Coordinates of C-alpha atoms in Angstrom, one line a residue:
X1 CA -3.0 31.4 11.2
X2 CA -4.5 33.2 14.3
X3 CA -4.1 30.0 17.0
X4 CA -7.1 32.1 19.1
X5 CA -9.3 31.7 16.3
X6 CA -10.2 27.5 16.6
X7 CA -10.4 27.9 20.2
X8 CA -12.5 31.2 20.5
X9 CA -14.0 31.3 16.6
X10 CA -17.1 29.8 17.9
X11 CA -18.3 33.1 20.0
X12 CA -18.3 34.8 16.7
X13 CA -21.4 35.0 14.8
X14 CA -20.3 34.9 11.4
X15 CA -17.8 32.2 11.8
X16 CA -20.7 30.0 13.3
X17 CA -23.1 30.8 10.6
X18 CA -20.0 29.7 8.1
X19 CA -19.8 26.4 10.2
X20 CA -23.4 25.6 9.6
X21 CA -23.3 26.8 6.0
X22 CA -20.6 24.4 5.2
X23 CA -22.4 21.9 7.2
X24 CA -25.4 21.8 5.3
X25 CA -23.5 21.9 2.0
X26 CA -22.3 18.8 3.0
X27 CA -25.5 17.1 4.0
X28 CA -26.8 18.5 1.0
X29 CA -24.1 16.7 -1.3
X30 CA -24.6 13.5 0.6
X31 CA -28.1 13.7 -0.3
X32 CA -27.4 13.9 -3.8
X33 CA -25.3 10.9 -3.3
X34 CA -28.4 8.7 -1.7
X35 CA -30.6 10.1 -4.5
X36 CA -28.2 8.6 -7.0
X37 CA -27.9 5.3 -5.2
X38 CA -31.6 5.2 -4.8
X39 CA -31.9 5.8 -8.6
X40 CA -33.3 3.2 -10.5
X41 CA -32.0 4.4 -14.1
X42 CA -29.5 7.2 -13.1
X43 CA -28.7 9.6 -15.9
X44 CA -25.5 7.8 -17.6
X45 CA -22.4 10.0 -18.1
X46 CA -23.3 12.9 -16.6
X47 CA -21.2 14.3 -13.8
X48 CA -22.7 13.2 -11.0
X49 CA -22.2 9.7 -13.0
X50 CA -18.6 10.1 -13.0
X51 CA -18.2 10.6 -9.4
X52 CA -19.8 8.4 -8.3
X53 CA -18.2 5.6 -10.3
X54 CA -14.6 6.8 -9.9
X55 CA -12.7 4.5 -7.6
X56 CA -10.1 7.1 -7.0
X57 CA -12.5 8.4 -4.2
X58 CA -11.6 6.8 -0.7
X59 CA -15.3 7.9 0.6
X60 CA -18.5 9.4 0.2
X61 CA -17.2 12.8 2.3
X62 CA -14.8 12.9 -0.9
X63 CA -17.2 12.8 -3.4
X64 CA -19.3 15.1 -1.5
X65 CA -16.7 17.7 -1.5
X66 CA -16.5 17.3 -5.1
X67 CA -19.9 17.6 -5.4
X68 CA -20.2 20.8 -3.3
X69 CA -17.2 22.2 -5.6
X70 CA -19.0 21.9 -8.4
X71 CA -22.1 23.1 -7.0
X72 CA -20.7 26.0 -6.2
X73 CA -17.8 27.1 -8.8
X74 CA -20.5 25.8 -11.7
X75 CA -22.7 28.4 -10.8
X76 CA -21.0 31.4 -11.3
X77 CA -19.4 30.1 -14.4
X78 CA -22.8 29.0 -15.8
X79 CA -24.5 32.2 -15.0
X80 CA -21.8 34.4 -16.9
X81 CA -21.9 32.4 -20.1
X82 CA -25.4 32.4 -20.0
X83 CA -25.5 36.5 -19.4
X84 CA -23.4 37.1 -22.0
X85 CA -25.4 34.7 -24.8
X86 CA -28.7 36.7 -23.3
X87 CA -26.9 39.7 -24.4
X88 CA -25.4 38.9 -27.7
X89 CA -28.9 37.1 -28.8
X90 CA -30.4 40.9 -27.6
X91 CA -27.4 42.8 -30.0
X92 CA -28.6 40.2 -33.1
X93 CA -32.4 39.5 -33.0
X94 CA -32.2 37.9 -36.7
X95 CA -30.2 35.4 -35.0
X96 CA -32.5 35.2 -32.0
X97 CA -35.7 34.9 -34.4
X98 CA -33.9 32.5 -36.4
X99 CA -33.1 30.0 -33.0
X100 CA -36.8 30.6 -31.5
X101 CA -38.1 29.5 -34.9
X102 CA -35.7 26.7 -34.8
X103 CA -36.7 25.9 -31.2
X104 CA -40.4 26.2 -31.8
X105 CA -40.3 23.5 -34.1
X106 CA -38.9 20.6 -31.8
X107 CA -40.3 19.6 -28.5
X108 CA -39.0 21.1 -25.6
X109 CA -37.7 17.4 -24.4
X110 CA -35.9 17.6 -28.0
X111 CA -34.0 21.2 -27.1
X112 CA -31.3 19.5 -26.4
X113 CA -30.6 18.0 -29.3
X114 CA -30.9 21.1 -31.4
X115 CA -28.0 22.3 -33.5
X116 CA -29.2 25.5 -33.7
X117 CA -29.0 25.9 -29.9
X118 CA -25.7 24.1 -29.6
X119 CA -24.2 26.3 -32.0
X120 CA -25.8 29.7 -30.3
X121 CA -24.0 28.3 -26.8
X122 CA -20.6 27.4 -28.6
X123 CA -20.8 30.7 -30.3
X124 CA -21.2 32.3 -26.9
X125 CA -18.7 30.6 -25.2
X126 CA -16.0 31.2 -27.9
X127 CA -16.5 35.0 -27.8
X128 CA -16.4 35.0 -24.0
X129 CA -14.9 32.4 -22.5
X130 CA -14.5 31.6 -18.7
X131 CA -11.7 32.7 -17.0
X132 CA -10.8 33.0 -13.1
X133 CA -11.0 36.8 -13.6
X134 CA -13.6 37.2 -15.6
X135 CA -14.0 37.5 -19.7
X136 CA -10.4 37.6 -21.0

């Protein structure tokens, strides 16, 4: 590493604006944290859940930094599976029909719960599965 850049990274623009960026992940994460504490009924096995009551953490600044991993890596994972079930349901509208039919007939508190929609993500994520590069 460049030993010029922790003494004079801090005149660079971009290099501050990372600093804050991180900064406020982190205070972000640590209020996810408090919101949990402050929870009356948190939301049981969950991830959040699990970090929270994992005693292999030392500290909150380590769960935080969990939390901001997953913040961050689930996004772009979630938003490719999710691209490529858009596009498959476009390439089969019988099968799109047949889930909004299927979905129309719960309540949208009840979506979760619906095989129909579980089985359209599984399908989806067997046919393009995540990978570090990309769809293998």
């Amino acid at each position: 590493t460049n030993p010029f850049r922790k003494v004079f990274g801090r005149f660079i623009p971009e290099r501050r604006r990372a600093h804050v960026a991180a900064h406020n992940m982190e205070r972000f994460s640590l209020r996810i944290i408090d919101a949990y504490r402050q929870s009356k009924n948190p939301t049981k096995d969950t991830i959040i859940d699990r970090i929270m009551n994992n005693d292999a953490y030392e500290n909150d600044n380590q769960r935080a930094s969990d939390i901001t991993l997953l913040l961050i890596t689930g996004h772009d994972t979630t938003a490719f599976t999710i691209s490529w079930i858009l596009r498959e349901m476009a390439r089969h509208p019988m099968e799109q029909k047949e889930l909004r039919e299927s979905l129309k007939s719960v309540d949208r508190e009840e979506w979760r719960q619906s095989d129909a929609l579980k089985k359209v993500v599984k399908e989806g994520m067997r046919l393009f599965p995540v990978a570090s590069g990309g769809s293998i």
